[in-house]
Amino acid sequence: MLVRKVPVFVPASPWGLRLPQKFLFLLFLSGLVTLCFGALFLLPNSSRLKRLFLAHRTQQPGLEVVAEVAGHPLAREQESPPNPAPAVPAPGEGDASSQASTRRRKVWLRRTHPTGTREMATVARSSGSTALRPQEGGIPFSFDFNAFRSRLRHPVLGTRADESKEPQSLVRAQREKIKEMMQFAWQSYKLYAMGKNELRPLTKDGYEGNMFGGLSGATIIDSLDTLYLMELQEEFQEAKAWVEENFHLNVSGEASLFEVNIRYIGGLLSAFYLTGEEVFRIKAIKLGEKLLPAFNTPTGIPKGVVNFKSGSNRSWGWAMAGSSSILAEFGSLHLEFLHLTELSGNQVFAEKVRNIRKVLRKINKPFGLYPNFLSPVSGNWMQHHVSVGGLGDSFYEYLIKSWLMSAKTDVEAKDMYYEALEAIETYLLNVSPGGLTYIAEWRGGILDHKMGHLACFSGGMIALGAEDAKEEKRAHYRELAAQITKTCHESYARSDTKLGPEAFWFNSGREAVATQLSESYYILRPEVVESYMYLWRQTHDPIYREWGWEVVMALEKYCRTEAGFSGIQDVYSSIPNHDNKQQTFFLAETLKSSCMHAKSCSLEKSLLWWCHVQQRRGKLVRTFWPQQVRVSGPRPLRVALYRSLPRSPPPRLCRSGSLWTLKGME
């Protein structure tokens, strides 16, 4: 009995651990596993982690990729940049500008570490410049709005005085085909989804989504200017009537600041400037006021989501665990918000976006690059992921277009754009072994050699900004724009459907193709045809019209359904599997940009283009000036952009009193 009362020693586990100890051990182990998976998530795509252990197949001798010590300023200054490769001409070409570019690349390759901070480099570059720089507190926005509005508002729909007298031609037939596609897309939406945000053509119903906070009619408002410019008068009046009678703002959901701004406010502003109809102006201002609570943060950097009912805001849960605002979102408000101030007289809109500029000018930028995630609380970058595609794209676009919109007085926007473009060219630009120029993504010093479809807008953007670059770089930027656009065309040409994937890679001997099914879809995006439009307007090279028409034919063959147009899930399958969504930007941007290739540039009609981009990725507010026009205001506002005109010889704008005439075009 005595023996039975003595406890017998039994080990707690094969390792001598008791239950509480095992619990603590497992807790520690689970935390370690979570940390490892989190690190993998923040690093480049898992298929590319081998770059951490194996040398890159195209790595240049003497170059090292050094991981950044997050948050340490000295580490940022000494961080070794990724392997850049400036754009080169197509094989067989070798002009002076390309030779200079090659020399610059060789000089850079001799460096292993940056020689100083980006700020020092910027000072050195600008030391010889005589241009006035913005003051520390930002520059005032000098803008003759009345003159600007008088250029944009036009009482007559369309561009042609008498279409019946226009000679039959291939271009006219193409234009009419695109117009028919727009009519079909609109009529399908009207029949099955009128008032809903988007059409689902396979199920023949409407879709509201959760991005717009209860707002409806996104397709209607986003399509207003396209309907107007294509002279679809009956359809435009239907859309206008719906806005007047059914577009209500007393909604109470959570909305994306970015999406509401570019689709709704951009669409309403476009329609107002084209028609002068007050309903569009009033709705735009009231909707803009509902977005203002998004800016209630310690830094003034808006959060991505605003609650229309409570006035609260929050960041997207996927954006660094809900702690970050997105560069492309808070950086794509400037154009619309300045116009809201001009139309309303309320300075708060302009103050909000000027403050964003102020924060971005002051914050340290790694090698002059703008990462995609910024804390609206601390004003610090949250992760050094840089992309000219998704999460970053339209920030850069809005800079150059803010410069143009201001009649070329917004020097701050101009400086930010060209400084950012130089950093992108230095650290992100690459040329594949097959000679394709692309803009890679940058993650804390490591390059992902891929390019997203969203990044394909950059060809048009660089072409648009080439005219105002330093004289010695203009030809280089035009060539760079052409090379990037060619690469994006290759991503289309190498698919079975002749439509481009969401993202395409340059690795393992494969170039400009998607490497996994999750990146092989096409959702009717406009970026590639938009770049074709810009390059066609600038160069009049017929290849861009040909490429644009190829896209139109592919859309007709693979994306047209019985009840509208739909994206497809795999561009590498000739048997389309539709995603059942007709995106608003298909009508607002893709078809509009496609139509611009087929517009006549006849000087006999005495028409000049002036294109002002009012909305992201090519939503255009435009009017057409006679060859001789009586105007007032600063000369840059008169000249603006006349990119539809031939460049050989370049036209000259001559003045006689208040009459300005283009010479050299006879």
XYZ file of C-alpha atoms in Angstrom:
666
model
C 0.000 0.000 0.000
C 2.868 2.306 0.769
C 4.342 1.668 -2.630
C 1.040 2.546 -4.344
C 0.998 5.943 -2.627
C 4.398 6.950 -4.013
C 3.932 8.664 -7.404
C 5.771 6.956 -10.204
C 7.811 9.336 -12.459
C 6.488 9.436 -15.997
C 8.214 11.674 -18.542
C 6.027 14.550 -19.810
C 7.000 13.791 -23.401
C 9.764 12.035 -25.344
C 11.748 15.304 -24.974
C 11.005 15.686 -21.280
C 8.457 18.512 -21.793
C 5.345 18.871 -19.724
C 2.025 20.013 -21.154
C 2.513 23.755 -20.450
C 5.972 23.558 -21.958
C 4.657 21.827 -25.041
C 2.033 24.536 -25.414
C 4.644 27.286 -25.230
C 6.861 25.449 -27.699
C 4.048 25.022 -30.209
C 3.042 28.670 -29.774
C 6.591 29.758 -30.544
C 6.784 27.403 -33.518
C 3.485 28.678 -34.987
C 4.674 32.264 -34.619
C 7.908 31.405 -36.430
C 6.004 29.756 -39.278
C 3.676 32.761 -39.549
C 6.658 35.098 -39.680
C 8.297 33.062 -42.430
C 5.157 32.970 -44.553
C 4.668 36.681 -44.017
C 8.188 37.345 -45.235
C 7.568 35.205 -48.289
C 4.417 37.175 -48.998
C 6.283 40.476 -48.927
C 9.168 39.224 -51.025
C 8.852 38.870 -54.831
C 6.684 36.095 -56.223
C 7.635 32.694 -54.904
C 8.579 31.443 -58.339
C 11.340 34.017 -58.337
C 12.807 33.450 -54.885
C 15.626 31.509 -56.498
C 17.156 34.930 -57.248
C 18.070 35.143 -53.574
C 20.261 32.055 -53.916
C 21.191 31.775 -57.595
C 22.673 34.413 -59.846
C 20.292 35.924 -62.340
C 20.812 34.593 -65.813
C 21.368 38.096 -67.231
C 23.115 39.585 -64.217
C 25.868 41.962 -65.235
C 29.317 41.427 -63.698
C 30.132 43.713 -60.836
C 26.550 44.386 -59.846
C 25.126 43.213 -56.557
C 21.582 43.208 -55.250
C 21.602 44.236 -51.632
C 18.495 43.771 -49.523
C 17.351 46.850 -47.662
C 17.353 47.171 -43.913
C 13.832 48.472 -43.524
C 13.487 51.889 -41.994
C 17.216 52.651 -41.735
C 18.154 55.806 -43.662
C 21.812 54.858 -44.060
C 20.802 51.533 -45.491
C 18.574 53.287 -48.000
C 21.421 55.555 -49.070
C 23.842 52.654 -49.534
C 21.338 50.262 -51.040
C 22.598 48.789 -54.279
C 20.148 49.367 -57.123
C 18.804 46.583 -59.307
C 20.217 45.878 -62.725
C 18.960 48.549 -65.114
C 19.053 48.525 -68.875
C 18.016 51.687 -70.702
C 15.899 51.342 -73.792
C 17.657 50.636 -77.049
C 16.395 51.035 -80.602
C 15.081 48.157 -82.626
C 17.767 45.852 -84.072
C 19.572 47.471 -86.938
C 19.101 51.019 -85.765
C 21.854 53.101 -84.255
C 21.233 56.800 -84.189
C 23.085 59.280 -82.037
C 20.532 59.268 -79.256
C 20.728 55.499 -78.939
C 24.533 55.615 -78.830
C 24.327 58.192 -76.075
C 21.918 55.947 -74.205
C 24.367 53.048 -74.557
C 27.178 55.184 -73.203
C 25.040 56.126 -70.212
C 24.356 52.457 -69.542
C 28.081 51.605 -69.622
C 28.883 54.425 -67.228
C 26.197 53.211 -64.812
C 27.412 49.629 -64.946
C 30.765 50.687 -63.544
C 29.011 51.642 -60.301
C 28.310 49.125 -57.589
C 26.826 51.554 -55.060
C 25.127 54.928 -55.421
C 27.553 57.786 -54.963
C 25.175 59.758 -52.800
C 21.582 60.362 -51.878
C 18.924 61.057 -54.447
C 18.591 64.580 -53.144
C 22.286 65.271 -53.852
C 21.899 63.923 -57.361
C 18.867 66.076 -57.940
C 20.705 69.202 -56.799
C 23.606 68.356 -59.067
C 21.334 67.878 -62.050
C 19.473 71.100 -61.466
C 22.477 73.280 -60.637
C 22.739 74.556 -64.168
C 19.042 75.078 -64.695
C 17.603 78.554 -64.839
C 13.984 77.455 -64.407
C 12.234 78.663 -61.304
C 11.748 75.944 -58.722
C 8.677 75.678 -56.496
C 8.980 77.114 -53.053
C 9.025 74.862 -50.011
C 5.386 75.491 -49.297
C 4.258 74.668 -52.826
C 3.380 76.924 -55.731
C 0.028 78.586 -56.334
C -2.085 77.082 -59.065
C -2.100 79.637 -61.873
C -4.963 78.719 -64.117
C -7.184 80.793 -66.415
C -10.270 78.670 -65.983
C -12.623 80.786 -68.081
C -10.264 80.539 -71.024
C -9.855 76.822 -70.432
C -13.588 76.208 -70.273
C -14.181 78.217 -73.436
C -11.863 75.861 -75.294
C -13.559 72.734 -74.013
C -17.248 73.521 -74.183
C -18.541 72.986 -77.682
C -22.176 73.343 -78.743
C -22.072 70.821 -81.572
C -21.732 67.073 -81.243
C -18.967 65.316 -83.127
C -16.187 66.415 -85.420
C -17.507 66.445 -88.968
C -19.643 69.140 -90.535
C -21.279 66.889 -93.132
C -20.525 63.193 -92.969
C -22.495 62.498 -96.150
C -19.849 64.360 -98.152
C -16.972 62.447 -96.619
C -15.441 60.031 -99.142
C -15.783 56.328 -98.506
C -12.565 54.926 -97.115
C -11.181 52.119 -95.029
C -10.694 54.494 -92.106
C -14.299 55.603 -92.261
C -15.464 51.977 -92.335
C -13.353 51.222 -89.289
C -14.745 54.234 -87.473
C -18.275 53.142 -88.222
C -17.537 49.628 -86.980
C -16.246 50.928 -83.661
C -19.278 53.180 -83.397
C -21.518 50.148 -83.980
C -19.697 48.283 -81.194
C -20.344 51.190 -78.847
C -24.003 51.219 -79.792
C -24.252 47.477 -79.215
C -22.546 47.702 -75.821
C -24.824 50.586 -74.773
C -28.039 49.018 -76.028
C -27.215 45.738 -74.279
C -26.574 47.601 -71.039
C -29.780 49.609 -71.485
C -31.825 46.473 -72.162
C -30.558 44.267 -69.351
C -28.921 46.488 -66.720
C -30.025 50.124 -67.051
C -29.239 51.925 -63.806
C -26.967 49.184 -62.485
C -23.250 49.773 -62.335
C -22.208 47.162 -64.875
C -23.767 44.670 -67.278
C -23.331 40.912 -66.930
C -23.850 39.849 -70.557
C -23.954 36.073 -70.068
C -26.665 36.109 -67.410
C -28.271 39.204 -68.957
C -28.567 41.180 -65.741
C -26.919 44.007 -63.884
C -24.167 44.093 -61.286
C -23.748 46.648 -58.506
C -20.475 45.641 -56.867
C -19.172 47.006 -53.590
C -16.797 49.766 -54.707
C -19.258 52.618 -55.088
C -20.959 52.892 -51.709
C -24.463 52.424 -53.068
C -24.049 54.750 -56.050
C -25.557 53.380 -59.237
C -25.231 53.923 -62.983
C -21.431 53.789 -63.199
C -21.572 52.637 -66.825
C -23.901 55.511 -67.725
C -21.773 58.253 -66.207
C -18.465 56.776 -67.346
C -19.789 56.576 -70.932
C -21.221 60.082 -71.265
C -18.333 61.653 -73.143
C -17.815 58.638 -75.428
C -21.458 58.748 -76.480
C -21.138 62.467 -77.137
C -17.905 62.269 -79.119
C -19.183 59.391 -81.255
C -22.234 61.491 -82.139
C -24.637 58.988 -80.607
C -27.092 61.749 -79.822
C -30.088 59.610 -78.900
C -28.032 57.458 -76.543
C -26.415 60.519 -74.978
C -29.811 62.055 -74.269
C -30.921 58.787 -72.644
C -27.869 58.881 -70.402
C -28.380 62.548 -69.548
C -32.026 61.951 -68.659
C -31.060 59.122 -66.334
C -28.544 61.362 -64.539
C -31.162 64.084 -64.107
C -33.919 61.795 -62.870
C -32.296 58.780 -61.248
C -28.728 59.539 -60.137
C -29.232 60.018 -56.397
C -26.470 60.798 -53.915
C -28.304 59.924 -50.698
C -26.449 56.636 -50.299
C -24.907 55.166 -47.158
C -22.390 52.496 -48.125
C -18.600 52.305 -48.195
C -17.002 53.542 -51.409
C -13.581 53.549 -53.004
C -12.324 57.128 -53.084
C -10.311 56.379 -56.198
C -12.986 54.570 -58.211
C -15.714 57.104 -57.431
C -13.385 59.917 -58.422
C -12.197 58.564 -61.762
C -15.472 57.036 -62.931
C -18.177 59.284 -61.486
C -16.574 62.678 -60.918
C -14.370 62.347 -63.991
C -17.332 61.312 -66.098
C -19.539 64.158 -64.836
C -16.823 66.767 -65.360
C -16.194 65.494 -68.887
C -19.865 65.730 -69.738
C -20.139 69.234 -68.268
C -17.191 70.582 -70.245
C -18.462 69.085 -73.484
C -22.053 70.276 -73.105
C -22.223 72.987 -70.447
C -25.219 71.227 -68.874
C -25.490 72.358 -65.246
C -26.792 69.021 -64.000
C -23.362 67.482 -64.529
C -21.539 70.268 -62.693
C -23.888 70.206 -59.703
C -23.769 66.434 -59.328
C -19.960 66.414 -59.562
C -19.571 69.016 -56.811
C -22.014 67.336 -54.441
C -20.368 63.970 -54.947
C -16.939 65.508 -54.393
C -18.116 66.832 -51.022
C -19.103 63.305 -49.979
C -15.527 62.161 -50.582
C -13.875 64.762 -48.341
C -14.010 62.684 -45.101
C -11.445 60.338 -46.658
C -8.852 63.078 -46.045
C -9.411 63.167 -42.260
C -6.009 61.723 -41.343
C -3.005 63.092 -39.396
C -1.064 63.711 -42.630
C -3.925 64.644 -44.930
C -3.118 61.639 -47.110
C -6.577 60.169 -47.725
C -7.483 56.610 -46.886
C -8.839 54.444 -49.642
C -12.375 53.843 -48.357
C -14.953 56.394 -47.193
C -18.255 55.629 -45.492
C -20.945 57.858 -46.987
C -23.236 57.426 -43.975
C -20.926 57.949 -41.012
C -18.195 59.999 -42.668
C -15.562 57.590 -41.354
C -12.684 56.280 -43.425
C -10.383 53.298 -43.509
C -7.621 51.783 -45.597
C -8.078 48.650 -47.633
C -7.550 45.548 -45.520
C -5.135 44.079 -48.074
C -2.963 47.230 -48.100
C -0.282 46.300 -45.560
C -2.861 44.919 -43.118
C -5.012 48.020 -43.416
C -2.264 50.481 -42.532
C -1.498 52.032 -45.914
C -2.886 54.253 -48.599
C -2.125 53.424 -52.236
C 0.008 55.704 -54.427
C -2.181 55.309 -57.521
C -5.287 56.139 -55.486
C -4.299 59.253 -53.539
C -2.084 60.316 -56.451
C -4.962 60.302 -58.960
C -7.172 63.022 -57.536
C -5.394 66.180 -58.597
C -7.042 66.881 -61.943
C -10.614 66.392 -60.814
C -10.267 68.131 -57.457
C -8.748 71.290 -58.932
C -11.702 71.498 -61.282
C -14.134 70.957 -58.434
C -12.630 74.039 -56.799
C -12.916 76.038 -60.021
C -16.514 74.981 -60.576
C -17.655 75.439 -56.992
C -15.474 78.217 -55.633
C -14.758 75.977 -52.634
C -11.006 75.963 -52.037
C -11.104 72.851 -49.884
C -10.823 70.516 -52.887
C -7.650 72.161 -54.175
C -6.183 72.378 -50.669
C -6.591 68.640 -50.156
C -4.651 67.647 -53.264
C -2.005 70.335 -52.823
C -1.300 68.915 -49.388
C -0.732 65.479 -50.942
C 1.904 67.047 -53.178
C 3.495 68.720 -50.168
C 3.837 65.420 -48.307
C 5.270 63.642 -51.342
C 7.817 66.385 -51.998
C 9.156 66.256 -48.450
C 9.348 62.512 -47.891
C 12.577 60.680 -48.673
C 12.278 58.550 -51.810
C 14.530 55.523 -52.316
C 16.657 56.395 -55.367
C 13.977 58.872 -56.414
C 11.380 56.104 -56.746
C 7.864 56.295 -55.313
C 6.844 53.123 -53.436
C 3.222 52.058 -53.665
C 2.300 52.010 -49.950
C 2.295 55.101 -47.726
C 1.034 55.392 -44.153
C -1.660 58.090 -43.882
C -0.841 58.314 -40.159
C 2.946 58.678 -40.107
C 3.557 59.797 -43.678
C 6.237 57.128 -44.140
C 6.579 54.499 -46.826
C 5.345 51.153 -45.558
C 7.006 48.898 -48.116
C 9.487 49.524 -50.900
C 7.454 48.013 -53.712
C 7.579 50.208 -56.824
C 5.410 49.616 -59.870
C 4.424 51.649 -62.882
C 1.566 49.166 -63.265
C -1.062 48.353 -60.670
C -0.914 50.379 -57.421
C 1.291 53.089 -58.942
C 0.303 53.739 -62.545
C -1.938 56.790 -62.717
C 0.074 58.774 -60.155
C 2.722 59.381 -62.822
C 0.101 60.036 -65.496
C -1.570 62.713 -63.392
C 1.735 64.548 -62.913
C 2.404 65.196 -66.589
C -1.254 65.944 -67.261
C -1.418 68.379 -64.340
C 1.444 70.237 -66.000
C -0.419 70.344 -69.309
C -3.787 71.183 -67.747
C -2.312 74.193 -65.975
C -1.264 75.760 -69.285
C 2.249 74.597 -68.375
C 2.490 76.673 -65.211
C 2.443 73.841 -62.653
C 6.232 73.537 -62.542
C 6.039 71.379 -59.428
C 4.124 68.678 -61.314
C 6.536 68.899 -64.236
C 9.584 68.507 -61.995
C 8.075 65.593 -60.104
C 7.195 63.843 -63.355
C 10.591 64.106 -65.041
C 12.472 63.266 -61.835
C 10.302 60.176 -61.378
C 10.711 59.200 -65.026
C 14.485 59.459 -64.752
C 14.478 57.203 -61.690
C 12.199 54.698 -63.434
C 14.477 54.632 -66.460
C 17.556 54.184 -64.302
C 16.343 51.447 -61.963
C 13.312 49.739 -63.532
C 13.847 49.848 -67.279
C 15.229 46.694 -68.871
C 15.771 45.226 -72.311
C 15.134 41.510 -72.742
C 17.549 39.209 -74.621
C 15.037 39.361 -77.472
C 15.267 43.152 -77.622
C 11.975 44.046 -75.910
C 12.008 47.106 -73.652
C 9.934 46.766 -70.486
C 9.461 48.385 -67.080
C 10.009 45.860 -64.302
C 8.696 45.992 -60.747
C 11.015 46.770 -57.843
C 10.745 45.224 -54.396
C 13.270 46.576 -51.948
C 16.198 46.211 -54.346
C 15.078 43.085 -56.206
C 13.507 43.223 -59.652
C 10.515 41.232 -60.761
C 10.994 40.970 -64.500
C 7.359 41.344 -65.384
C 5.122 44.076 -66.721
C 1.420 44.436 -66.050
C -1.169 45.404 -68.626
C -1.847 48.496 -66.518
C 1.776 49.579 -67.071
C 1.230 49.681 -70.828
C -0.255 53.154 -70.530
C 3.330 54.351 -70.014
C 4.140 54.283 -73.722
C 1.485 56.889 -74.379
C 2.401 58.846 -71.257
C 6.078 59.091 -72.194
C 5.156 60.144 -75.728
C 2.824 62.785 -74.311
C 5.558 64.183 -72.077
C 8.380 64.051 -74.633
C 7.592 67.468 -76.080
C 8.263 69.296 -72.811
C 11.383 67.362 -71.812
C 14.849 68.845 -72.106
C 15.657 69.300 -75.762
C 18.438 66.731 -75.738
C 16.077 64.067 -74.328
C 13.008 64.575 -76.484
C 14.041 62.203 -79.259
C 15.123 59.661 -76.654
C 11.740 59.742 -74.905
C 9.891 59.383 -78.204
C 11.978 56.333 -79.017
C 11.470 54.947 -75.525
C 7.703 55.410 -75.848
C 7.740 53.557 -79.161
C 9.804 50.683 -77.751
C 7.568 50.191 -74.695
C 4.463 50.301 -76.883
C 6.032 47.727 -79.186
C 6.608 45.433 -76.190
C 2.982 45.746 -75.138
C 1.926 44.948 -78.688
C 4.053 41.793 -78.521
C 2.144 40.680 -75.426
C -0.974 40.788 -77.609
C 0.590 39.292 -80.734
C 1.950 36.266 -78.835
C -1.445 35.139 -77.576
C -3.918 32.955 -79.432
C -6.649 35.588 -79.211
C -4.401 38.565 -80.066
C -5.461 40.119 -76.768
C -2.991 40.773 -73.985
C -2.768 39.101 -70.567
C -3.079 40.912 -67.249
C 0.673 40.507 -66.691
C 3.550 39.140 -68.747
C 7.059 38.048 -67.838
C 10.577 38.032 -69.202
C 12.306 34.932 -67.840
C 13.321 31.370 -68.607
C 13.584 32.112 -72.295
C 9.964 33.290 -72.509
C 9.232 36.919 -73.213
C 6.061 39.027 -73.117
C 3.843 36.096 -72.106
C 2.004 35.219 -68.917
C 3.484 32.295 -67.008
C 0.436 31.263 -64.996
C -3.288 31.062 -65.585
C -4.046 33.613 -62.862
C -2.351 36.280 -65.005
C -3.706 35.172 -68.393
C -7.057 36.925 -68.300
C -8.157 40.034 -70.211
C -10.903 42.254 -68.802
C -11.407 44.676 -71.716
C -8.615 46.972 -70.513
C -7.743 50.135 -72.512
C -4.065 50.813 -71.748
C -2.530 49.297 -74.880
C -4.919 50.861 -77.374
C -4.533 54.153 -75.531
C -0.791 54.080 -76.158
C -1.447 53.220 -79.804
C -3.660 56.295 -79.980
C -1.022 58.613 -78.520
C 1.739 57.238 -80.739
C -0.471 57.501 -83.818
C -1.368 61.091 -83.004
C 2.277 61.991 -82.478
C 3.973 60.113 -85.318
C 1.252 59.258 -87.848
C 3.015 55.967 -88.354
C 0.292 53.721 -89.869
C 1.516 50.732 -87.842
C -0.307 52.072 -84.780
C -3.582 52.212 -86.689
C -2.994 48.651 -87.858
C -2.298 47.458 -84.318
C -5.354 49.294 -83.025
C -7.565 47.680 -85.623
C -6.175 44.240 -84.730
C -7.404 44.808 -81.173
C -10.840 45.848 -82.419
C -11.137 42.671 -84.493
C -10.015 40.520 -81.553
C -12.574 42.174 -79.288
C -15.261 41.503 -81.856
C -14.251 37.856 -82.294
C -13.541 36.750 -78.729
C -15.284 39.227 -76.404
C -18.590 39.925 -78.114
C -21.491 37.887 -76.788
C -25.198 37.826 -77.505
C -25.851 40.563 -74.940
C -22.754 42.720 -74.744
C -18.985 42.432 -74.443
C -17.240 40.313 -71.820
C -13.698 39.799 -70.651
C -12.078 36.399 -71.166
C -10.256 34.245 -68.650
C -7.430 32.954 -70.856
C -6.008 34.871 -73.803
C -4.025 31.777 -74.820
C -7.151 29.761 -75.574
C -8.886 30.265 -78.906
C -12.113 29.035 -77.305
C -13.080 31.968 -75.061
C -14.252 31.442 -71.508
C -16.043 34.695 -70.686
C -15.964 36.331 -67.252
C -19.520 37.717 -67.559
C -18.708 41.395 -67.011
C -18.819 44.394 -69.330
C -16.543 46.825 -67.546
C -17.461 50.512 -67.455
C -14.039 51.458 -68.790
C -14.632 49.385 -71.913
C -17.155 51.973 -73.088
C -15.441 54.930 -71.445
C -11.893 54.247 -72.574
C -11.210 51.157 -74.678
C -13.716 51.933 -77.434
C -12.963 55.649 -77.228
C -9.223 55.178 -77.686
C -9.887 52.695 -80.490
C -12.096 55.233 -82.201
C -9.375 57.857 -82.046
C -7.232 55.803 -84.449
C -10.008 56.054 -87.016
C -10.629 59.789 -86.728
C -9.821 61.862 -89.768
C -7.063 64.443 -89.403
C -8.070 66.289 -92.571
C -6.816 69.866 -92.602
C -9.471 70.614 -95.219
C -11.964 70.599 -92.359
C -9.678 73.055 -90.515
C -9.815 71.085 -87.306
C -7.136 70.813 -84.677
C -7.226 68.426 -81.767
C -6.776 69.628 -78.277
C -6.843 66.656 -75.955
C -6.971 67.081 -72.206
C -7.058 63.908 -70.180
C -9.674 64.368 -67.498
C -9.774 60.822 -66.243
C -7.369 58.014 -65.631
C -6.102 55.833 -68.493
C -7.398 57.931 -71.347
C -10.766 59.346 -70.437
C -10.534 62.365 -72.706
C -12.210 65.718 -72.542
C -11.604 67.289 -75.919
C -12.836 69.781 -78.414
C -11.826 70.675 -81.921
C -10.473 74.050 -82.862
C -10.666 75.674 -86.291
C -7.354 76.308 -87.985
C -7.906 79.992 -87.253
C -9.403 80.815 -83.886
C -9.832 84.026 -81.927
C -8.759 83.366 -78.392
C -7.343 85.135 -75.397
C -5.177 83.999 -72.562
C -1.636 82.626 -72.304
C -0.076 81.145 -75.425
C 0.469 77.635 -73.998
C -3.264 77.428 -73.364
C -3.907 78.210 -76.999
C -1.353 75.786 -78.323
C -1.901 72.955 -75.824
C -1.565 69.656 -77.671
C -2.086 69.345 -81.405
C -0.814 65.803 -81.670
C -2.948 64.834 -84.609
C -0.878 67.048 -86.902
C 2.060 65.807 -88.976
C 5.480 66.669 -87.557
C 7.376 67.093 -90.836
C 7.726 69.994 -91.060
C 6.519 71.005 -87.583
C 3.731 73.618 -87.597
C 4.223 77.148 -86.333
C 1.638 79.146 -84.434
C 1.623 82.738 -85.713
C -0.208 85.692 -84.263
C -1.875 88.693 -85.849
C -3.620 90.689 -83.132
C -5.861 88.174 -81.384
C -5.900 85.816 -84.405
C -3.674 82.761 -84.148
C -3.016 80.702 -87.264
C -1.085 77.503 -87.880
C 1.494 78.014 -90.613
C 3.570 75.447 -92.426
C 0.652 73.045 -92.822
C -0.435 73.958 -96.350
